[in-house]
PDB file of C-alpha atoms in Angstrom:
ATOM      1  CA  ILE A   1     -57.075 -86.641 -28.557  1.00  0.00           C
ATOM      2  CA  GLU A   2     -55.214 -84.671 -25.886  1.00  0.00           C
ATOM      3  CA  ASP A   3     -55.991 -83.855 -22.267  1.00  0.00           C
ATOM      4  CA  ASP A   4     -57.335 -80.422 -23.211  1.00  0.00           C
ATOM      5  CA  TYR A   5     -58.186 -80.862 -26.895  1.00  0.00           C
ATOM      6  CA  GLU A   6     -60.052 -83.271 -29.147  1.00  0.00           C
ATOM      7  CA  SER A   7     -60.303 -83.041 -32.926  1.00  0.00           C
ATOM      8  CA  ARG A   8     -62.239 -85.082 -35.483  1.00  0.00           C
ATOM      9  CA  PHE A   9     -61.633 -84.627 -39.200  1.00  0.00           C
ATOM     10  CA  GLY A  10     -62.176 -86.163 -42.585  1.00  0.00           C
ATOM     11  CA  ASN A  11     -61.293 -85.322 -46.167  1.00  0.00           C
ATOM     12  CA  MET A  12     -62.049 -86.364 -49.727  1.00  0.00           C
ATOM     13  CA  ASN A  13     -59.779 -85.860 -52.734  1.00  0.00           C
ATOM     14  CA  THR A  14     -60.158 -86.632 -56.409  1.00  0.00           C
ATOM     15  CA  ARG A  15     -57.757 -86.504 -59.347  1.00  0.00           C
ATOM     16  CA  LEU A  16     -58.449 -86.296 -63.069  1.00  0.00           C
ATOM     17  CA  ASP A  17     -55.796 -86.926 -65.730  1.00  0.00           C
ATOM     18  CA  PHE A  18     -56.367 -85.771 -69.306  1.00  0.00           C
ATOM     19  CA  ASN A  19     -54.473 -84.467 -72.339  1.00  0.00           C
ATOM     20  CA  GLN A  20     -52.582 -87.790 -72.474  1.00  0.00           C
ATOM     21  CA  LYS A  21     -51.803 -87.434 -68.752  1.00  0.00           C
ATOM     22  CA  ARG A  22     -49.926 -84.192 -69.307  1.00  0.00           C
ATOM     23  CA  THR A  23     -52.597 -82.240 -67.443  1.00  0.00           C
ATOM     24  CA  ILE A  24     -53.717 -83.179 -63.926  1.00  0.00           C
ATOM     25  CA  LEU A  25     -56.646 -81.668 -62.048  1.00  0.00           C
ATOM     26  CA  ASN A  26     -56.905 -82.160 -58.257  1.00  0.00           C
ATOM     27  CA  ALA A  27     -59.837 -81.233 -56.024  1.00  0.00           C
ATOM     28  CA  GLY A  28     -60.316 -81.700 -52.298  1.00  0.00           C
ATOM     29  CA  LEU A  29     -62.816 -81.106 -49.506  1.00  0.00           C
ATOM     30  CA  SER A  30     -62.194 -81.451 -45.763  1.00  0.00           C
ATOM     31  CA  TYR A  31     -64.075 -80.920 -42.495  1.00  0.00           C
ATOM     32  CA  THR A  32     -62.713 -80.576 -38.958  1.00  0.00           C
ATOM     33  CA  ASN A  33     -64.617 -80.371 -35.656  1.00  0.00           C
ATOM     34  CA  SER A  34     -62.585 -79.515 -32.558  1.00  0.00           C
ATOM     35  CA  ASP A  35     -63.356 -79.196 -28.829  1.00  0.00           C
ATOM     36  CA  THR A  36     -61.210 -77.346 -26.289  1.00  0.00           C
ATOM     37  CA  HIS A  37     -61.350 -78.127 -22.552  1.00  0.00           C
ATOM     38  CA  ALA A  38     -58.395 -76.253 -21.083  1.00  0.00           C
ATOM     39  CA  ILE A  39     -57.854 -75.916 -17.347  1.00  0.00           C
ATOM     40  CA  LEU A  40     -56.718 -72.396 -16.513  1.00  0.00           C
ATOM     41  CA  ASP A  41     -53.647 -71.460 -14.492  1.00  0.00           C
ATOM     42  CA  HIS A  42     -53.753 -73.284 -11.173  1.00  0.00           C
ATOM     43  CA  ASP A  43     -52.522 -70.173  -9.334  1.00  0.00           C
ATOM     44  CA  ALA A  44     -54.995 -67.964  -7.508  1.00  0.00           C
ATOM     45  CA  VAL A  45     -55.531 -65.619 -10.437  1.00  0.00           C
ATOM     46  CA  THR A  46     -58.836 -63.991 -11.304  1.00  0.00           C
ATOM     47  CA  TYR A  47     -59.549 -64.128 -15.043  1.00  0.00           C
ATOM     48  CA  ILE A  48     -61.481 -61.306 -16.650  1.00  0.00           C
ATOM     49  CA  ILE A  49     -63.785 -61.620 -19.643  1.00  0.00           C
ATOM     50  CA  LYS A  50     -63.630 -58.238 -21.319  1.00  0.00           C
ATOM     51  CA  ASP A  51     -66.738 -58.611 -23.463  1.00  0.00           C
ATOM     52  CA  LYS A  52     -69.835 -60.426 -22.179  1.00  0.00           C
ATOM     53  CA  ALA A  53     -70.904 -61.097 -25.782  1.00  0.00           C
ATOM     54  CA  PHE A  54     -67.721 -63.116 -26.314  1.00  0.00           C
ATOM     55  CA  ASP A  55     -69.134 -66.479 -27.478  1.00  0.00           C
ATOM     56  CA  PRO A  56     -68.672 -69.435 -27.769  1.00  0.00           C
ATOM     57  CA  PHE A  57     -66.071 -68.757 -25.043  1.00  0.00           C
ATOM     58  CA  LYS A  58     -67.319 -69.989 -21.686  1.00  0.00           C
ATOM     59  CA  ILE A  59     -65.789 -70.619 -18.276  1.00  0.00           C
ATOM     60  CA  SER A  60     -67.306 -73.491 -16.341  1.00  0.00           C
ATOM     61  CA  LYS A  61     -66.493 -75.324 -13.148  1.00  0.00           C
ATOM     62  CA  LYS A  62     -65.028 -78.767 -13.783  1.00  0.00           C
ATOM     63  CA  THR A  63     -63.669 -80.870 -10.946  1.00  0.00           C
ATOM     64  CA  GLY A  64     -63.361 -77.723  -8.884  1.00  0.00           C
ATOM     65  CA  LYS A  65     -61.188 -75.903 -11.462  1.00  0.00           C
ATOM     66  CA  ASN A  66     -61.893 -73.174 -13.958  1.00  0.00           C
ATOM     67  CA  THR A  67     -62.032 -74.634 -17.461  1.00  0.00           C
ATOM     68  CA  VAL A  68     -62.158 -72.890 -20.833  1.00  0.00           C
ATOM     69  CA  THR A  69     -64.501 -74.738 -23.181  1.00  0.00           C
ATOM     70  CA  GLY A  70     -65.215 -74.060 -26.831  1.00  0.00           C
ATOM     71  CA  ASN A  71     -66.047 -75.733 -30.132  1.00  0.00           C
ATOM     72  CA  ARG A  72     -64.657 -74.944 -33.566  1.00  0.00           C
ATOM     73  CA  GLU A  73     -65.578 -76.057 -37.097  1.00  0.00           C
ATOM     74  CA  ASP A  74     -63.429 -75.773 -40.227  1.00  0.00           C
ATOM     75  CA  TRP A  75     -64.511 -76.405 -43.821  1.00  0.00           C
ATOM     76  CA  SER A  76     -61.769 -76.376 -46.479  1.00  0.00           C
ATOM     77  CA  THR A  77     -61.810 -76.821 -50.227  1.00  0.00           C
ATOM     78  CA  SER A  78     -58.953 -76.817 -52.720  1.00  0.00           C
ATOM     79  CA  LEU A  79     -58.450 -76.962 -56.483  1.00  0.00           C
ATOM     80  CA  GLY A  80     -55.122 -77.570 -58.197  1.00  0.00           C
ATOM     81  CA  LEU A  81     -53.826 -77.916 -61.738  1.00  0.00           C
ATOM     82  CA  THR A  82     -50.523 -79.455 -62.859  1.00  0.00           C
ATOM     83  CA  GLN A  83     -49.344 -79.017 -66.439  1.00  0.00           C
ATOM     84  CA  ILE A  84     -46.374 -80.890 -67.873  1.00  0.00           C
ATOM     85  CA  LEU A  85     -44.701 -78.491 -70.297  1.00  0.00           C
ATOM     86  CA  ASN A  86     -42.114 -80.915 -71.676  1.00  0.00           C
ATOM     87  CA  LYS A  87     -40.030 -83.835 -70.465  1.00  0.00           C
ATOM     88  CA  ASN A  88     -37.978 -81.516 -68.217  1.00  0.00           C
ATOM     89  CA  ALA A  89     -40.452 -78.931 -66.915  1.00  0.00           C
ATOM     90  CA  LEU A  90     -43.828 -78.611 -65.265  1.00  0.00           C
ATOM     91  CA  VAL A  91     -45.913 -75.893 -63.664  1.00  0.00           C
ATOM     92  CA  GLU A  92     -48.424 -76.200 -60.815  1.00  0.00           C
ATOM     93  CA  THR A  93     -51.082 -73.778 -59.618  1.00  0.00           C
ATOM     94  CA  GLY A  94     -53.721 -74.029 -56.910  1.00  0.00           C
ATOM     95  CA  LEU A  95     -56.469 -72.217 -55.027  1.00  0.00           C
ATOM     96  CA  GLY A  96     -57.808 -72.908 -51.563  1.00  0.00           C
ATOM     97  CA  PHE A  97     -60.545 -71.611 -49.263  1.00  0.00           C
ATOM     98  CA  THR A  98     -61.149 -72.294 -45.559  1.00  0.00           C
ATOM     99  CA  ARG A  99     -64.049 -71.105 -43.416  1.00  0.00           C
ATOM    100  CA  SER A 100     -63.640 -71.379 -39.655  1.00  0.00           C
ATOM    101  CA  THR A 101     -66.282 -70.672 -37.010  1.00  0.00           C
ATOM    102  CA  GLY A 102     -66.352 -71.010 -33.240  1.00  0.00           C
ATOM    103  CA  TYR A 103     -63.622 -70.889 -30.622  1.00  0.00           C
ATOM    104  CA  MET A 104     -60.422 -69.542 -32.257  1.00  0.00           C
ATOM    105  CA  GLU A 105     -58.505 -68.360 -29.237  1.00  0.00           C
ATOM    106  CA  ASN A 106     -55.461 -69.899 -27.600  1.00  0.00           C
ATOM    107  CA  PRO A 107     -56.773 -70.663 -24.085  1.00  0.00           C
ATOM    108  CA  TYR A 108     -53.292 -70.345 -22.599  1.00  0.00           C
ATOM    109  CA  LYS A 109     -52.625 -66.838 -23.871  1.00  0.00           C
ATOM    110  CA  ALA A 110     -53.379 -64.219 -21.241  1.00  0.00           C
ATOM    111  CA  VAL A 111     -52.052 -60.806 -20.265  1.00  0.00           C
ATOM    112  CA  SER A 112     -51.417 -60.520 -16.521  1.00  0.00           C
ATOM    113  CA  VAL A 113     -51.953 -57.099 -14.947  1.00  0.00           C
ATOM    114  CA  ALA A 114     -51.018 -56.027 -11.430  1.00  0.00           C
ATOM    115  CA  PHE A 115     -53.437 -53.550  -9.791  1.00  0.00           C
ATOM    116  CA  ILE A 116     -51.745 -51.585  -7.008  1.00  0.00           C
ATOM    117  CA  ASP A 117     -53.916 -49.736  -4.486  1.00  0.00           C
ATOM    118  CA  PRO A 118     -51.822 -46.842  -3.097  1.00  0.00           C
ATOM    119  CA  LYS A 119     -54.061 -46.709  -0.021  1.00  0.00           C
ATOM    120  CA  ALA A 120     -53.402 -50.343   0.864  1.00  0.00           C
ATOM    121  CA  GLN A 121     -49.614 -50.220   1.090  1.00  0.00           C
ATOM    122  CA  ASP A 122     -49.382 -49.792   4.838  1.00  0.00           C
ATOM    123  CA  GLN A 123     -47.881 -52.368   7.182  1.00  0.00           C
ATOM    124  CA  GLU A 124     -51.291 -53.763   8.109  1.00  0.00           C
ATOM    125  CA  ASN A 125     -52.513 -54.433   4.571  1.00  0.00           C
ATOM    126  CA  CYS A 126     -49.104 -55.139   3.035  1.00  0.00           C
ATOM    127  CA  PRO A 127     -46.545 -56.760   5.369  1.00  0.00           C
ATOM    128  CA  GLU A 128     -43.917 -56.507   2.612  1.00  0.00           C
ATOM    129  CA  ALA A 129     -44.160 -52.694   2.678  1.00  0.00           C
ATOM    130  CA  ALA A 130     -41.444 -52.585   5.346  1.00  0.00           C
ATOM    131  CA  LYS A 131     -39.040 -54.072   2.762  1.00  0.00           C
ATOM    132  CA  GLY A 132     -39.827 -51.337   0.260  1.00  0.00           C
ATOM    133  CA  LEU A 133     -42.109 -53.608  -1.762  1.00  0.00           C
ATOM    134  CA  ARG A 134     -45.695 -53.065  -2.911  1.00  0.00           C
ATOM    135  CA  CYS A 135     -48.637 -55.446  -2.768  1.00  0.00           C
ATOM    136  CA  ALA A 136     -50.847 -55.910  -5.821  1.00  0.00           C
ATOM    137  CA  ASN A 137     -53.870 -57.869  -6.978  1.00  0.00           C
ATOM    138  CA  ILE A 138     -53.114 -59.932 -10.086  1.00  0.00           C
ATOM    139  CA  ARG A 139     -55.697 -60.191 -12.862  1.00  0.00           C
ATOM    140  CA  ALA A 140     -55.453 -61.945 -16.233  1.00  0.00           C
ATOM    141  CA  LEU A 141     -57.076 -60.773 -19.458  1.00  0.00           C
ATOM    142  CA  LEU A 142     -57.742 -63.747 -21.713  1.00  0.00           C
ATOM    143  CA  GLU A 143     -57.136 -63.620 -25.455  1.00  0.00           C
ATOM    144  CA  GLN A 144     -60.181 -62.762 -27.559  1.00  0.00           C
ATOM    145  CA  ARG A 145     -60.495 -63.180 -31.324  1.00  0.00           C
ATOM    146  CA  PRO A 146     -63.420 -62.996 -33.763  1.00  0.00           C
ATOM    147  CA  ASP A 147     -65.508 -66.186 -33.886  1.00  0.00           C
ATOM    148  CA  GLU A 148     -65.472 -66.308 -37.675  1.00  0.00           C
ATOM    149  CA  ARG A 149     -62.659 -66.421 -40.220  1.00  0.00           C
ATOM    150  CA  ASN A 150     -62.537 -66.829 -44.003  1.00  0.00           C
ATOM    151  CA  GLN A 151     -59.141 -67.616 -45.539  1.00  0.00           C
ATOM    152  CA  TRP A 152     -57.991 -67.727 -49.166  1.00  0.00           C
ATOM    153  CA  THR A 153     -54.745 -69.095 -50.586  1.00  0.00           C
ATOM    154  CA  GLY A 154     -53.171 -69.199 -54.029  1.00  0.00           C
ATOM    155  CA  ASN A 155     -49.921 -70.755 -55.142  1.00  0.00           C
ATOM    156  CA  LEU A 156     -47.775 -71.124 -58.246  1.00  0.00           C
ATOM    157  CA  ARG A 157     -44.819 -73.512 -58.651  1.00  0.00           C
ATOM    158  CA  TYR A 158     -42.376 -74.157 -61.491  1.00  0.00           C
ATOM    159  CA  VAL A 159     -40.004 -77.142 -61.678  1.00  0.00           C
ATOM    160  CA  GLN A 160     -37.172 -77.445 -64.201  1.00  0.00           C
ATOM    161  CA  HIS A 161     -34.929 -80.499 -64.553  1.00  0.00           C
ATOM    162  CA  ILE A 162     -31.380 -79.859 -65.770  1.00  0.00           C
ATOM    163  CA  ASP A 163     -30.062 -82.869 -67.680  1.00  0.00           C
ATOM    164  CA  ALA A 164     -26.383 -81.891 -67.671  1.00  0.00           C
ATOM    165  CA  LEU A 165     -26.221 -81.891 -63.854  1.00  0.00           C
ATOM    166  CA  ASP A 166     -29.078 -84.344 -63.181  1.00  0.00           C
ATOM    167  CA  SER A 167     -30.525 -81.682 -60.866  1.00  0.00           C
ATOM    168  CA  ALA A 168     -33.795 -79.789 -60.473  1.00  0.00           C
ATOM    169  CA  LEU A 169     -34.608 -76.136 -59.897  1.00  0.00           C
ATOM    170  CA  HIS A 170     -37.844 -75.196 -58.095  1.00  0.00           C
ATOM    171  CA  PHE A 171     -39.490 -71.749 -57.923  1.00  0.00           C
ATOM    172  CA  GLY A 172     -42.594 -71.095 -55.824  1.00  0.00           C
ATOM    173  CA  TYR A 173     -44.943 -68.264 -54.843  1.00  0.00           C
ATOM    174  CA  ARG A 174     -47.816 -68.345 -52.355  1.00  0.00           C
ATOM    175  CA  ILE A 175     -50.315 -65.660 -51.376  1.00  0.00           C
ATOM    176  CA  TYR A 176     -52.587 -65.816 -48.339  1.00  0.00           C
ATOM    177  CA  SER A 177     -55.404 -63.473 -47.328  1.00  0.00           C
ATOM    178  CA  ASP A 178     -58.250 -63.520 -44.818  1.00  0.00           C
ATOM    179  CA  ASP A 179     -61.052 -61.295 -43.584  1.00  0.00           C
ATOM    180  CA  TRP A 180     -59.107 -60.470 -40.412  1.00  0.00           C
ATOM    181  CA  GLY A 181     -57.007 -58.159 -42.574  1.00  0.00           C
ATOM    182  CA  ILE A 182     -53.981 -60.466 -42.803  1.00  0.00           C
ATOM    183  CA  THR A 183     -52.200 -60.804 -46.146  1.00  0.00           C
ATOM    184  CA  SER A 184     -48.937 -62.681 -46.630  1.00  0.00           C
ATOM    185  CA  HIS A 185     -46.588 -63.383 -49.525  1.00  0.00           C
ATOM    186  CA  THR A 186     -44.045 -66.203 -49.753  1.00  0.00           C
ATOM    187  CA  PHE A 187     -41.342 -66.606 -52.396  1.00  0.00           C
ATOM    188  CA  ASP A 188     -39.005 -69.593 -52.366  1.00  0.00           C
ATOM    189  CA  ALA A 189     -36.476 -71.288 -54.611  1.00  0.00           C
ATOM    190  CA  ASP A 190     -34.396 -74.410 -54.154  1.00  0.00           C
ATOM    191  CA  TRP A 191     -31.876 -76.458 -56.055  1.00  0.00           C
ATOM    192  CA  VAL A 192     -31.988 -80.257 -55.690  1.00  0.00           C
ATOM    193  CA  GLN A 193     -28.617 -81.788 -56.478  1.00  0.00           C
ATOM    194  CA  PRO A 194     -28.279 -85.599 -56.236  1.00  0.00           C
ATOM    195  CA  LEU A 195     -24.913 -86.780 -54.915  1.00  0.00           C
ATOM    196  CA  GLY A 196     -25.344 -90.499 -55.544  1.00  0.00           C
ATOM    197  CA  LYS A 197     -26.148 -93.507 -53.345  1.00  0.00           C
ATOM    198  CA  GLY A 198     -29.477 -91.941 -52.378  1.00  0.00           C
ATOM    199  CA  TRP A 199     -27.979 -88.683 -51.094  1.00  0.00           C
ATOM    200  CA  ALA A 200     -28.848 -85.184 -52.272  1.00  0.00           C
ATOM    201  CA  VAL A 201     -28.139 -81.626 -51.191  1.00  0.00           C
ATOM    202  CA  THR A 202     -30.813 -78.915 -51.462  1.00  0.00           C
ATOM    203  CA  PRO A 203     -29.829 -75.239 -50.941  1.00  0.00           C
ATOM    204  CA  ARG A 204     -32.939 -73.118 -50.419  1.00  0.00           C
ATOM    205  CA  VAL A 205     -33.856 -69.448 -50.147  1.00  0.00           C
ATOM    206  CA  ARG A 206     -37.180 -68.118 -48.856  1.00  0.00           C
ATOM    207  CA  TYR A 207     -38.741 -64.686 -48.425  1.00  0.00           C
ATOM    208  CA  TYR A 208     -41.891 -64.109 -46.345  1.00  0.00           C
ATOM    209  CA  SER A 209     -43.894 -60.997 -45.471  1.00  0.00           C
ATOM    210  CA  GLN A 210     -47.137 -60.593 -43.521  1.00  0.00           C
ATOM    211  CA  ASP A 211     -49.519 -57.841 -42.380  1.00  0.00           C
ATOM    212  CA  ALA A 212     -51.011 -57.645 -38.908  1.00  0.00           C
ATOM    213  CA  ALA A 213     -54.663 -58.434 -38.217  1.00  0.00           C
ATOM    214  CA  ASN A 214     -56.914 -55.387 -38.369  1.00  0.00           C
ATOM    215  CA  PHE A 215     -57.887 -55.760 -34.693  1.00  0.00           C
ATOM    216  CA  TYR A 216     -54.272 -55.940 -33.518  1.00  0.00           C
ATOM    217  CA  THR A 217     -52.842 -53.111 -31.394  1.00  0.00           C
ATOM    218  CA  PRO A 218     -49.480 -53.014 -29.573  1.00  0.00           C
TER     219      PRO A 218
END
């Protein structure tokens, strides 16, 4: 619970061990319901809704202030498999899916635009004109995103223990894709080296790449 945001969520997970506990199957399901009640900029700025069909985005009067209100629901499911290869190595793989509907915008993201009327730059309409300045009307265009999003993830992880050094080497890959046109790839590797007395050092490298959403324009 926050001043401008409230979220309620729950999840269920189950685990099944078989093959003499060398194979582990994990499954999960979660649900989130969130409400946004964000008070807009207190300055005297006029906010513009570009598309009248933009729902569930609404602006209402609350305690004399403009407030952005919206509701969002998220359903997520996941399935994972861990396989112990031998006493020193294991591999993990997983799939996930999330469906989100409702208000997906950030209520505090807006583009401010200054409209300058060349005919209203005289001393009467713009007292600052004598100083070489111009007067403008400020408007803010609020962020708008689709009200539906389907997301898919997949991951693969390999862990190898090295007896001679009492260390472990981890390799991982993750792919993400959604119906907004975003696809990302993540590769990472780290080396876990115990130093004794509970201390360890873990050098890590990571590579990440991502596409832009299909509705994005500079």
